[in-house]
Each structure stands twice: as structure tokens, then as C-alpha cells.
Amino acid sequence: MARRLVGFMALLFFLSICEAASFFQPISDSHRSAALELFSPDHGSFKSLEETYEALRTFDVLGIEKKPNVTATACHLISKAAGSSSSTPKDLFYALKASSIAKCKIEDKAFQGIITRLTAAVNDASSLLDFYYSVGGLVLIKSSKDDVHLANADEIFRSVKAFSQSDGRWRYSSNNPESSAFASGIALETLAGIVSLASSELDQSLVSTLNNDISKLFDSIEKYDDGALYFDDKLVDGHDHQGPLATTSSVVRGLNAFAAVSNGSLYLSGNKILGLANFFLGIGVPGDAKDLFNQIDSLACLESNRVSIPLILSLPSTVLSLTKKDSLQVKVNTVLGSNAPPLTVKLVGAFTSGSKDASLVESQELVFDAETGLHNLNNLPKSIDVGSYTFVFEIVLHEPEHEKVYVTGGQKKVPIFVSGLVKIENAEIVILDSDLGSIETQKKLDLAGQSAVSLSANHLQKLRVSFKLTTPRGLAFKPHQALLKLRHESKVEHIFVVGNSGEQFEIVLNFLGLVEKFFYLSGRYDIELTVGDVVMENSLLRAIGHVELDLPEPPEKAPRPPPQPVDPYSRYGPKAEITHIFRAPEKRPQKELSLAFLGLTLLPLLGFLFGLSRLGVNLKNFPTNTIPATFAILFHVGIGAVLLLYVFFWLKLDLFQTLQLLGFLGVFLVFAGHRILSYLAATSAKLKSA
């Protein structure tokens, strides 16, 4: 049970930190480490030109210096795609994008061929993606060559605009009735490219209609509780469906491209831009290369957009210690972590979490440290004690013209936890007489040390445990949990909540009323006290002693203690020793008698050998020819092997081993004996016929 209590306290602390960290942090070194891990080339190159561009773009935005050296292989793939007549507009599009970052050299002749092919692809395009890749490729070429234009830009603009829908979403082609926000981002980026490629100024009425489309698109934007805004498409066709990250990223890229060519005619609320930035930052560090690229590329677009550049307020730590006298530190950066313009951060309010009371502090400015880039409040106000709070910050830009460029989002609420050492005083444990309430035994508790008390009581007495908790500011402190646990020597546990009245915590256990709950179990009960809170730096879970409890005998129908759970790890512990009991050996005869019996069993064999020596060995019929003589020798050798096997059976082998070997020897003897006996029979027949 103690393990559960410790785990519960750790869970509370973990959840509180997660809640405190729910506000948004700019891009950090964690993203750079993830980029190096996710964009890992295979044998010095990536699988495709698209993946090559995404890796180069991510490394470039994050400013990663020690990145994989893929420039040579990337330029080789780019040159191959640029010089191949079979390259699709998509291949050329990503080849040009990657080349703009890797600074690969493409010959003028190849450039002219690409321009010709992409211009023809624009004129022959029938779908949104066809326009997107061909127009996008021409825009990339124009960044280095100014003589790239579209003579019929108005007509191409209207062809792309034909894919738009009344709700601000776009279709991929006229044959596909389904529209999506992801296609809207592609369409905006394509139309922005057409505007930049136009040889003469486009009809402004065409451009102004896009502002209306963008407004309708943002009417369908979705919102999280933390203020993050995102786009998502309903899942109609699983093959073409894109998730919220890819969809929102597509819209942001299109919005950024269109804002760059709209000459300030695009109006969009700065809070919506900030909400989009919060969505991408709230993702954390993605675990997929495509998701990481979409996140980083979108944040780069938001940081360089011409509508509003979002500023992000973050805290290095949302847990402040009164004991260590931590200062409140606030940092303001752009989404990619760049320095913010001159500004002031104000603490305009501080509220107890879940309370609607007035602010605990007056508005005050934080001091800016130019060396660290942090805004500091060195001393917390006296009204701030240990506990959980909501601090309200406000960013004030120094220059009025910066208010047209940057968006701060107004007041920012941040959960803050203030921790400290809670003073534990007047801790004592008392045994009381049940009738008179007089003190039988009273002992002080040293909860800061390791001392333990030893008590004894019966069912007619009471146990009282009391202590006092005060904060570093001298106020009463109520922790998340104050528990008293009694554990019987049979492992049966009982847990009680310690109540409080102001600063004083006290619990009285009347054993007479608890005998049934204690299952009438007399004996030793270990006493354990738990006092814990996420903001209490000296939370404790401590054994304070034991009490020998004498309870009456249980009645006949008294409840029995519940079975104790079995530790699942006990199955891996040492097993009980197994003792085998063998049958006592039977009594055997004396050694001399056994040897005498052995001699008697050998007498027939000795008689047989003596008879052979007296009669003589007859070898007249032994074959003289080579083959029959060989089989005769093998036959006698086999008989000798059988006799030798008998000897080994007597000395070493068991019955099964002997029968196995005897089976092989029997087959051998049958074969060799049959051959030699056949020869002797044939020889005898010839002698009789002669």
C-alpha cells in the first residue's frame, strides 16, 4: 500500500507539471535533435527529391550546422531531374526547391528546357496539382531569372479559381466534387505564383475575390480549449485525407504566399495568426519526418509573414521555490526563438487556481536582463505563499509601429506552482482512556528524524495522532493528502484520513468501535503517517512506530480478514527446497559368498574350454577361397562380438542398450552365416555327386 501512496503522490506531481507546461514554448534544441534523427540519409542520399527538399528546408530553418553532408548527392539528383526529358512537373518542382537551398549549379540550357516544359504544362493543366507544380516551378526559376512570365495570367487565374467552392474550400479537379482545406492552401499558393508571374497587372477584382474566400475559409477554423486554431478536413476519401497538421500547414503556406503578393490588401486578425502558431507549437516535437517538416516550415512562414508576426511568452520554469528564493523569469521570442523587439512584460494579476477572488498582487513590471534576454521578478510578493496559482502577464511593445507588425495576443494566463518547506510542529501520539478521556500514554513524534515509538492499548482505549502544519509565510497549510495507516502483522492494512481544523491536524481512533473493522485481530500494528502535496517540498511517508493492540476474541459469525494479494514477482523468487526420500537398500550377502557363487557359474565355461582342448579343433572344412573365407572369418568375429557384448552387459550396459547393439549384431550374423553355410552346403553337394 505504501508503494501505491508514493505512486499516487508522484502521479499528482507529474500531472501538475504537465498542466503547468501546457502553455507554448518556441522551437528548441529538442527539435534540432529530432531533425537529425528523423532526416537520416540512406547511403548519403534520400529516397526522393521531395524528401531531399524537406530535409534541406528543415535543416536550413533550424540553423543546424552539423547536418549530414547530402549536398553532393542532392545536386546530382537535381541535375539528373533537370536534364531528363521524362521528369514530371512535380520532379522539376522539388528539384528547383531543393536547388534553391543547396545552391546547385544548373546550366542555362537546362533552365530553358525546364521553362519550356513547365510553361507547356501550365497551358495543358487540368487539375489543381498540375497548376501547382508547374506554376510553382516557374516561380522558383523567376527568383533567379527575371525574364520568366505568363502572358495569359488572367486566363490561368480564372482556370484555377474555377476549382473554388462557396465555403472557401477548393476541389482538386472539376471531376472531383469533394473539396478540402488542404486543397485551399495549394490553390492560394498557386494563385500567388500566377500573380507574381503575370506579365502585366492582373485584374484586381480577381485578387479581391480571394480575400472573401480566405474569410470564408477561416469561418470553418476549429479551436482547442487552449486557444490553438487549426484546420481539418472531414474524412470522406481515406486515400486523399490529410490530418490537421498537414492541412493547417498547407493553408499557412498558401496564406503566406498570397500575403506576399497582395500588397497589404489581405486583412486577417492577429489573434488568428497567433492561434495558428500556438497549434504548431503545441504539437511539441513530432516523431515523423513529414510532420516535423510541416511544423517547422509553417512556423517559418508565420515568422516571415506580412500580416502579423506572433510573439510567444514562455517561462523557463513554472515551479518556483520559496525555500530557494527562486525568481520569476519570463522570456518573449518569436516562434522560431528569435529575439523579440523592445518590449516590457507586466505581471498584471495573480489568482489562486480555481478561485474567482481579487488578484493577490498589484500590476508591476518585470526587469529585463539584456545578457540573458529574460524578464525577471526577483522577489515574489508577500501575498504569494505555497500553492498553485494562475499568473496573468501582458506584453507591451515600446514602439507604436511594432504593433502593426507583431501580435502578442493580449493578456496571457500561465499556471504557476510555488513550493516550499512546510513546518511540521507539535506532533504527538497519545493513548487515551475511553471512558474518562484521560491520557494513559503520551509521546512526542520527531517526523523529521527516524525515531519510532512503541505503544500498547486494548479495545477500551483510543489512539490520537495530532500535528500542526504551517507554510513559510506562517499560514495554515492543507495538503492534498494526510493519511494514517495501521498494518497488522498478518499484512492486513487500514487507512484513515487525518482531518484538520485550521493549522491543527488530528485523528482519534476509538478501538471499541473498530474491533469489527479490525477483524478482532490482536497483535502488533505498525503505524505509518503520510503527508503529501505537490507544492510541499518535504512531503513525508514515514513509519512512526507500532502499537500492541489487545482485542477481544471474535464471535462465531465475525467477519474474516480478506485474502491478501499475492505479489506477482514472488513467482520469480527462490523455490522451497525439495527433499527426495529414497528406498533403503536391501541387505546383501557377504562378499565371500558372492565370489563363491561367481566361481560356480564359471565352471561350465571352464569345462567347455577343457573339452575343446582335449578333442582338438577341426579346421578341415574351413573355406580356402578368398570370399567364403572372408565371410567365415566375419561370422566367427560376430560370434565373438556377441560373447563380448554379454561381458559388457554384465559389467556396464543396461538391458535396453544391450538389446539395441544385439539387434545390429544379429542382422550381421544372419547375413554372414547364411553366406558361409550356403557355401558349405554347395561344397558338400559337389562331394556327394562326385
Short mmCIF file of C-alpha atoms in Angstrom, two decimals, residues 12-391:
data_model
loop_
_atom_site.label_atom_id
_atom_site.label_comp_id
_atom_site.label_asym_id
_atom_site.label_seq_id
_atom_site.Cartn_x
_atom_site.Cartn_y
_atom_site.Cartn_z
CA LEU A 12 -0.17 14.18 -8.79
CA PHE A 13 3.15 15.95 -9.20
CA PHE A 14 3.53 14.70 -12.79
CA LEU A 15 0.04 15.83 -13.73
CA SER A 16 0.62 19.22 -12.18
CA ILE A 17 3.84 19.72 -14.13
CA CYS A 18 2.10 18.63 -17.34
CA GLU A 19 -0.65 21.17 -16.68
CA ALA A 20 1.93 23.86 -15.96
CA ALA A 21 3.74 23.03 -19.18
CA SER A 22 0.57 23.26 -21.31
CA PHE A 23 1.48 26.75 -22.47
CA PHE A 24 3.52 27.07 -25.63
CA GLN A 25 7.30 27.06 -25.97
CA PRO A 26 9.25 28.27 -29.05
CA ILE A 27 11.39 25.94 -31.13
CA SER A 28 14.23 24.47 -29.07
CA ASP A 29 17.25 22.19 -29.38
CA SER A 30 14.91 19.21 -29.00
CA HIS A 31 13.58 19.95 -32.49
CA ARG A 32 17.12 20.11 -33.86
CA SER A 33 17.99 16.75 -32.34
CA ALA A 34 14.78 15.26 -33.74
CA ALA A 35 15.56 16.65 -37.21
CA LEU A 36 18.98 14.99 -37.25
CA GLU A 37 17.40 11.70 -36.18
CA LEU A 38 14.37 11.72 -38.48
CA PHE A 39 16.09 13.07 -41.61
CA SER A 40 18.82 10.47 -41.75
CA PRO A 41 20.02 9.77 -45.32
CA ASP A 42 20.37 6.22 -46.58
CA HIS A 43 23.88 5.77 -48.01
CA GLY A 44 24.30 9.54 -48.35
CA SER A 45 21.01 10.33 -50.11
CA PHE A 46 17.27 10.46 -49.52
CA LYS A 47 14.61 8.39 -51.23
CA SER A 48 13.16 11.17 -53.39
CA LEU A 49 13.59 14.79 -54.39
CA GLU A 50 10.60 15.69 -52.19
CA GLU A 51 12.21 14.15 -49.11
CA THR A 52 15.53 15.78 -50.04
CA TYR A 53 13.90 19.22 -50.14
CA GLU A 54 12.07 18.65 -46.84
CA ALA A 55 15.32 17.67 -45.12
CA LEU A 56 17.26 20.63 -46.54
CA ARG A 57 14.44 23.05 -45.69
CA THR A 58 14.18 21.76 -42.11
CA PHE A 59 17.96 21.94 -41.56
CA ASP A 60 18.04 25.45 -43.05
CA VAL A 61 15.22 26.86 -40.92
CA LEU A 62 16.55 25.32 -37.71
CA GLY A 63 20.07 26.55 -38.46
CA ILE A 64 21.63 23.11 -37.95
CA GLU A 65 25.33 23.37 -38.69
CA LYS A 66 26.44 19.78 -38.09
CA LYS A 67 23.98 18.28 -40.55
CA PRO A 68 24.55 15.28 -42.84
CA ASN A 69 26.54 16.18 -45.95
CA VAL A 70 23.95 15.46 -48.61
CA THR A 71 24.64 18.43 -50.87
CA ALA A 72 26.70 16.48 -53.42
CA THR A 73 24.16 13.66 -53.81
CA ALA A 74 21.29 16.17 -53.78
CA CYS A 75 22.87 18.21 -56.57
CA HIS A 76 23.41 15.02 -58.55
CA LEU A 77 19.71 14.13 -58.27
CA ILE A 78 18.72 17.70 -59.12
CA SER A 79 20.94 17.80 -62.23
CA LYS A 80 19.61 14.42 -63.31
CA ALA A 81 15.99 15.58 -62.97
CA ALA A 82 16.68 18.92 -64.66
CA GLY A 83 18.36 17.30 -67.65
CA SER A 84 15.88 14.45 -68.12
CA SER A 85 13.06 14.88 -70.61
CA SER A 86 10.99 12.32 -68.69
CA SER A 87 10.90 14.34 -65.48
CA THR A 88 7.39 15.29 -64.39
CA PRO A 89 6.44 18.83 -63.26
CA LYS A 90 6.40 17.50 -59.71
CA ASP A 91 10.01 16.25 -60.05
CA LEU A 92 11.10 19.58 -61.52
CA PHE A 93 9.24 21.49 -58.79
CA TYR A 94 11.01 19.74 -55.92
CA ALA A 95 14.33 19.74 -57.79
CA LEU A 96 14.15 23.53 -58.08
CA LYS A 97 13.08 23.89 -54.43
CA ALA A 98 15.98 21.75 -53.24
CA SER A 99 18.37 23.59 -55.56
CA SER A 100 17.36 26.96 -54.09
CA ILE A 101 18.66 25.75 -50.69
CA ALA A 102 21.59 23.57 -51.76
CA LYS A 103 22.75 26.21 -54.32
CA CYS A 104 23.29 23.63 -57.03
CA LYS A 105 24.51 24.77 -60.43
CA ILE A 106 22.09 24.17 -63.30
CA GLU A 107 23.16 25.00 -66.84
CA ASP A 108 21.31 27.72 -68.75
CA LYS A 109 20.37 25.24 -71.46
CA ALA A 110 18.69 23.04 -68.86
CA PHE A 111 16.91 26.07 -67.42
CA GLN A 112 15.49 26.95 -70.84
CA GLY A 113 14.28 23.40 -71.29
CA ILE A 114 12.61 23.44 -67.86
CA ILE A 115 10.91 26.77 -68.61
CA THR A 116 9.57 25.44 -71.89
CA ARG A 117 8.24 22.24 -70.32
CA LEU A 118 6.67 23.99 -67.31
CA THR A 119 5.04 26.67 -69.48
CA ALA A 120 3.52 23.96 -71.66
CA ALA A 121 2.38 22.10 -68.51
CA VAL A 122 0.61 25.26 -67.29
CA ASN A 123 -1.28 25.62 -70.55
CA ASP A 124 -2.24 21.92 -70.59
CA ALA A 125 -3.08 21.64 -66.86
CA SER A 126 -6.49 20.25 -65.96
CA SER A 127 -6.19 19.75 -62.20
CA LEU A 128 -5.16 21.87 -59.25
CA LEU A 129 -1.98 19.87 -58.62
CA ASP A 130 -0.93 20.25 -62.28
CA PHE A 131 -1.18 24.03 -61.91
CA TYR A 132 0.53 23.93 -58.51
CA TYR A 133 3.68 22.10 -59.62
CA SER A 134 4.13 23.87 -62.97
CA VAL A 135 3.40 27.41 -61.67
CA GLY A 136 5.48 26.78 -58.55
CA GLY A 137 8.43 25.68 -60.65
CA LEU A 138 8.26 28.83 -62.78
CA VAL A 139 8.11 31.00 -59.64
CA LEU A 140 11.30 29.36 -58.36
CA ILE A 141 13.04 29.99 -61.69
CA LYS A 142 11.92 33.64 -61.68
CA SER A 143 13.69 34.19 -58.35
CA SER A 144 16.98 33.78 -60.25
CA LYS A 145 15.89 34.79 -63.77
CA ASP A 146 13.62 37.83 -64.16
CA ASP A 147 12.52 37.06 -67.72
CA VAL A 148 10.01 34.34 -66.74
CA HIS A 149 6.40 35.48 -67.27
CA LEU A 150 2.93 34.18 -68.07
CA ALA A 151 1.35 36.07 -70.94
CA ASN A 152 -2.15 34.67 -70.29
CA ALA A 153 -2.08 35.04 -66.48
CA ASP A 154 -5.72 36.25 -66.28
CA GLU A 155 -6.99 33.15 -68.09
CA ILE A 156 -4.87 30.80 -65.97
CA PHE A 157 -6.03 32.60 -62.80
CA ARG A 158 -9.67 32.04 -63.75
CA SER A 159 -8.97 28.38 -64.57
CA VAL A 160 -7.61 27.80 -61.08
CA LYS A 161 -10.34 29.92 -59.48
CA ALA A 162 -12.92 27.62 -61.08
CA PHE A 163 -11.99 24.94 -58.52
CA SER A 164 -13.11 27.12 -55.58
CA GLN A 165 -16.25 26.45 -53.54
CA SER A 166 -18.64 28.77 -51.73
CA ASP A 167 -17.31 27.78 -48.28
CA GLY A 168 -13.74 28.83 -49.06
CA ARG A 169 -12.55 25.30 -49.75
CA TRP A 170 -11.25 24.06 -53.09
CA ARG A 171 -11.50 20.98 -55.27
CA TYR A 172 -8.57 19.17 -56.84
CA SER A 173 -10.24 18.94 -60.24
CA SER A 174 -13.57 19.52 -61.92
CA ASN A 175 -14.19 15.76 -61.90
CA ASN A 176 -13.80 15.53 -58.12
CA PRO A 177 -16.78 17.01 -56.25
CA GLU A 178 -15.12 16.80 -52.84
CA SER A 179 -13.45 19.95 -51.53
CA SER A 180 -10.87 20.35 -48.74
CA ALA A 181 -8.96 22.95 -46.76
CA PHE A 182 -5.72 21.23 -47.77
CA ALA A 183 -6.53 22.00 -51.42
CA SER A 184 -7.30 25.59 -50.40
CA GLY A 185 -3.72 26.07 -49.25
CA ILE A 186 -2.42 24.66 -52.54
CA ALA A 187 -4.76 26.92 -54.51
CA LEU A 188 -3.72 30.08 -52.63
CA GLU A 189 -0.05 29.29 -53.17
CA THR A 190 -0.71 28.63 -56.88
CA LEU A 191 -2.68 31.84 -57.39
CA ALA A 192 0.01 33.82 -55.60
CA GLY A 193 2.52 32.38 -58.07
CA ILE A 194 0.33 33.35 -61.01
CA VAL A 195 0.13 36.93 -59.70
CA SER A 196 3.92 37.14 -59.42
CA LEU A 197 4.41 35.64 -62.91
CA ALA A 198 1.90 37.90 -64.68
CA SER A 199 3.49 39.95 -67.48
CA SER A 200 1.03 42.77 -66.78
CA GLU A 201 -1.02 43.74 -63.76
CA LEU A 202 -3.90 41.37 -63.10
CA ASP A 203 -7.49 42.42 -62.78
CA GLN A 204 -7.71 43.46 -59.10
CA SER A 205 -11.28 42.23 -58.88
CA LEU A 206 -9.91 38.70 -59.31
CA VAL A 207 -7.46 39.21 -56.48
CA SER A 208 -10.04 40.81 -54.20
CA THR A 209 -12.32 37.78 -54.53
CA LEU A 210 -9.63 35.71 -52.83
CA ASN A 211 -9.92 37.86 -49.70
CA ASN A 212 -13.55 36.79 -49.47
CA ASP A 213 -12.57 33.14 -49.99
CA ILE A 214 -9.98 33.37 -47.23
CA SER A 215 -12.52 34.90 -44.82
CA LYS A 216 -14.98 32.09 -45.53
CA LEU A 217 -12.22 29.51 -45.08
CA PHE A 218 -11.34 30.94 -41.66
CA ASP A 219 -15.00 30.78 -40.66
CA SER A 220 -14.61 26.98 -40.60
CA ILE A 221 -11.45 27.02 -38.49
CA GLU A 222 -11.53 24.82 -35.38
CA LYS A 223 -10.29 25.71 -31.91
CA TYR A 224 -8.84 23.91 -28.91
CA ASP A 225 -9.51 24.97 -25.33
CA ASP A 226 -6.01 26.41 -25.02
CA GLY A 227 -6.64 28.86 -27.88
CA ALA A 228 -4.85 26.91 -30.63
CA LEU A 229 -6.52 27.19 -34.05
CA TYR A 230 -6.32 24.57 -36.80
CA PHE A 231 -7.96 23.32 -39.98
CA ASP A 232 -9.18 19.79 -40.52
CA ASP A 233 -10.99 18.04 -43.35
CA LYS A 234 -13.82 15.61 -42.85
CA LEU A 235 -12.79 12.07 -43.71
CA VAL A 236 -14.60 11.38 -46.99
CA ASP A 237 -12.00 9.58 -49.07
CA GLY A 238 -9.34 7.93 -46.90
CA HIS A 239 -6.85 7.93 -49.77
CA ASP A 240 -6.78 11.75 -50.09
CA HIS A 241 -7.40 12.65 -46.45
CA GLN A 242 -4.79 14.76 -44.70
CA GLY A 243 -4.50 15.21 -40.95
CA PRO A 244 -4.90 18.53 -39.09
CA LEU A 245 -1.15 19.20 -39.13
CA ALA A 246 -0.72 18.75 -42.89
CA THR A 247 -3.96 20.60 -43.63
CA THR A 248 -3.15 23.58 -41.42
CA SER A 249 0.40 23.67 -42.79
CA SER A 250 -0.92 23.80 -46.37
CA VAL A 251 -3.23 26.73 -45.50
CA VAL A 252 -0.42 28.63 -43.75
CA ARG A 253 1.91 28.23 -46.75
CA GLY A 254 -0.79 29.41 -49.12
CA LEU A 255 -1.71 32.31 -46.85
CA ASN A 256 1.92 33.39 -46.55
CA ALA A 257 2.44 33.24 -50.33
CA PHE A 258 -0.72 35.21 -51.08
CA ALA A 259 0.04 37.85 -48.42
CA ALA A 260 3.41 38.44 -50.10
CA VAL A 261 1.75 39.45 -53.42
CA SER A 262 -1.43 41.09 -52.14
CA ASN A 263 0.23 44.49 -51.40
CA GLY A 264 -1.38 44.77 -47.99
CA SER A 265 -4.93 44.11 -49.20
CA LEU A 266 -5.22 40.94 -47.10
CA TYR A 267 -6.68 41.54 -43.65
CA LEU A 268 -6.60 38.80 -41.06
CA SER A 269 -6.93 39.06 -37.29
CA GLY A 270 -3.59 38.87 -35.49
CA ASN A 271 -5.16 36.60 -32.87
CA LYS A 272 -5.90 34.04 -35.58
CA ILE A 273 -2.26 34.11 -36.65
CA LEU A 274 -1.27 33.64 -33.02
CA GLY A 275 -3.76 30.79 -32.67
CA LEU A 276 -2.21 29.02 -35.67
CA ALA A 277 1.26 29.48 -34.16
CA ASN A 278 0.02 28.03 -30.86
CA PHE A 279 -1.29 24.98 -32.72
CA PHE A 280 2.08 24.21 -34.29
CA LEU A 281 3.99 24.85 -31.06
CA GLY A 282 1.51 22.82 -29.02
CA ILE A 283 2.40 19.72 -31.02
CA GLY A 284 5.76 19.54 -29.24
CA VAL A 285 8.39 17.52 -31.09
CA PRO A 286 6.82 15.29 -33.80
CA GLY A 287 8.07 11.77 -34.23
CA ASP A 288 7.59 11.69 -38.01
CA ALA A 289 9.81 13.39 -40.60
CA LYS A 290 6.87 14.70 -42.65
CA ASP A 291 5.15 16.11 -39.57
CA LEU A 292 8.36 17.77 -38.40
CA PHE A 293 8.84 19.41 -41.80
CA ASN A 294 5.24 20.68 -41.83
CA GLN A 295 5.66 22.10 -38.33
CA ILE A 296 9.00 23.84 -38.96
CA ASP A 297 8.12 25.11 -42.44
CA SER A 298 4.79 26.53 -41.22
CA LEU A 299 6.41 28.28 -38.26
CA ALA A 300 8.99 29.77 -40.63
CA CYS A 301 6.12 31.08 -42.78
CA LEU A 302 4.42 32.59 -39.73
CA GLU A 303 7.64 34.24 -38.62
CA SER A 304 8.15 35.91 -42.02
CA ASN A 305 4.51 36.59 -42.97
CA ARG A 306 3.33 40.09 -43.88
CA VAL A 307 0.13 40.02 -41.82
CA SER A 308 1.27 39.69 -38.18
CA ILE A 309 4.33 38.07 -36.62
CA PRO A 310 3.34 36.22 -33.44
CA LEU A 311 5.33 36.68 -30.23
CA ILE A 312 5.42 33.78 -27.76
CA LEU A 313 5.63 34.28 -24.00
CA SER A 314 7.27 31.35 -22.20
CA LEU A 315 8.70 30.55 -18.79
CA PRO A 316 11.90 28.54 -18.24
CA SER A 317 10.25 27.10 -15.13
CA THR A 318 6.70 27.19 -13.84
CA VAL A 319 7.65 25.76 -10.44
CA LEU A 320 9.12 28.35 -8.06
CA SER A 321 10.58 27.56 -4.65
CA LEU A 322 10.13 29.92 -1.71
CA THR A 323 12.83 27.99 0.12
CA LYS A 324 15.40 28.60 -2.63
CA LYS A 325 14.06 32.13 -3.23
CA ASP A 326 13.60 31.48 -6.95
CA SER A 327 12.89 34.49 -9.12
CA LEU A 328 10.10 34.60 -11.67
CA GLN A 329 11.61 34.54 -15.17
CA VAL A 330 9.75 35.23 -18.41
CA LYS A 331 11.04 35.08 -21.96
CA VAL A 332 9.45 36.52 -25.12
CA ASN A 333 10.56 35.27 -28.54
CA THR A 334 9.24 34.64 -31.99
CA VAL A 335 8.02 31.15 -32.84
CA LEU A 336 11.50 30.10 -34.01
CA GLY A 337 13.18 31.51 -30.91
CA SER A 338 14.47 34.75 -32.42
CA ASN A 339 14.76 37.86 -30.28
CA ALA A 340 11.67 39.97 -29.84
CA PRO A 341 11.59 43.75 -30.45
CA PRO A 342 11.93 46.11 -27.46
CA LEU A 343 9.06 45.43 -25.08
CA THR A 344 8.01 45.27 -21.44
CA VAL A 345 6.44 42.31 -19.65
CA LYS A 346 3.97 43.13 -16.88
CA LEU A 347 2.57 40.89 -14.18
CA VAL A 348 -0.97 42.25 -14.08
CA GLY A 349 -2.53 39.68 -11.76
CA ALA A 350 -2.11 36.50 -9.73
CA PHE A 351 -5.02 34.31 -8.68
CA THR A 352 -5.33 31.16 -6.64
CA SER A 353 -6.14 28.29 -9.00
CA GLY A 354 -9.88 27.73 -9.23
CA SER A 355 -10.66 30.93 -7.33
CA LYS A 356 -12.55 33.96 -8.62
CA ASP A 357 -11.33 36.27 -5.86
CA ALA A 358 -9.47 39.51 -6.50
CA SER A 359 -5.87 39.48 -7.65
CA LEU A 360 -3.29 38.79 -4.96
CA VAL A 361 -0.76 41.22 -6.46
CA GLU A 362 -0.75 44.65 -7.97
CA SER A 363 0.37 45.26 -11.53
CA GLN A 364 4.14 45.50 -11.79
CA GLU A 365 6.78 45.42 -14.50
CA LEU A 366 9.41 42.73 -14.75
CA VAL A 367 13.05 43.81 -15.05
CA PHE A 368 14.67 42.98 -18.38
CA ASP A 369 18.17 41.45 -18.38
CA ALA A 370 19.83 42.16 -21.75
CA GLU A 371 22.50 39.46 -21.22
CA THR A 372 20.10 36.57 -20.70
CA GLY A 373 17.15 38.03 -22.60
CA LEU A 374 14.90 37.29 -19.60
CA HIS A 375 12.35 39.47 -17.83
CA ASN A 376 12.79 38.89 -14.08
CA LEU A 377 10.81 39.41 -10.89
CA ASN A 378 13.45 38.71 -8.27
CA ASN A 379 11.23 38.62 -5.18
CA LEU A 380 7.77 37.13 -5.15
CA PRO A 381 5.15 39.29 -3.43
CA LYS A 382 4.45 38.52 0.24
CA SER A 383 0.89 37.60 -0.70
CA ILE A 384 2.19 34.62 -2.69
CA ASP A 385 2.55 31.55 -0.48
CA VAL A 386 3.00 27.87 -1.33
CA GLY A 387 0.21 26.69 -3.62
CA SER A 388 -0.97 26.70 -7.21
CA TYR A 389 -1.71 29.99 -8.93
CA THR A 390 -2.60 31.50 -12.27
CA PHE A 391 -0.33 34.39 -13.18
#
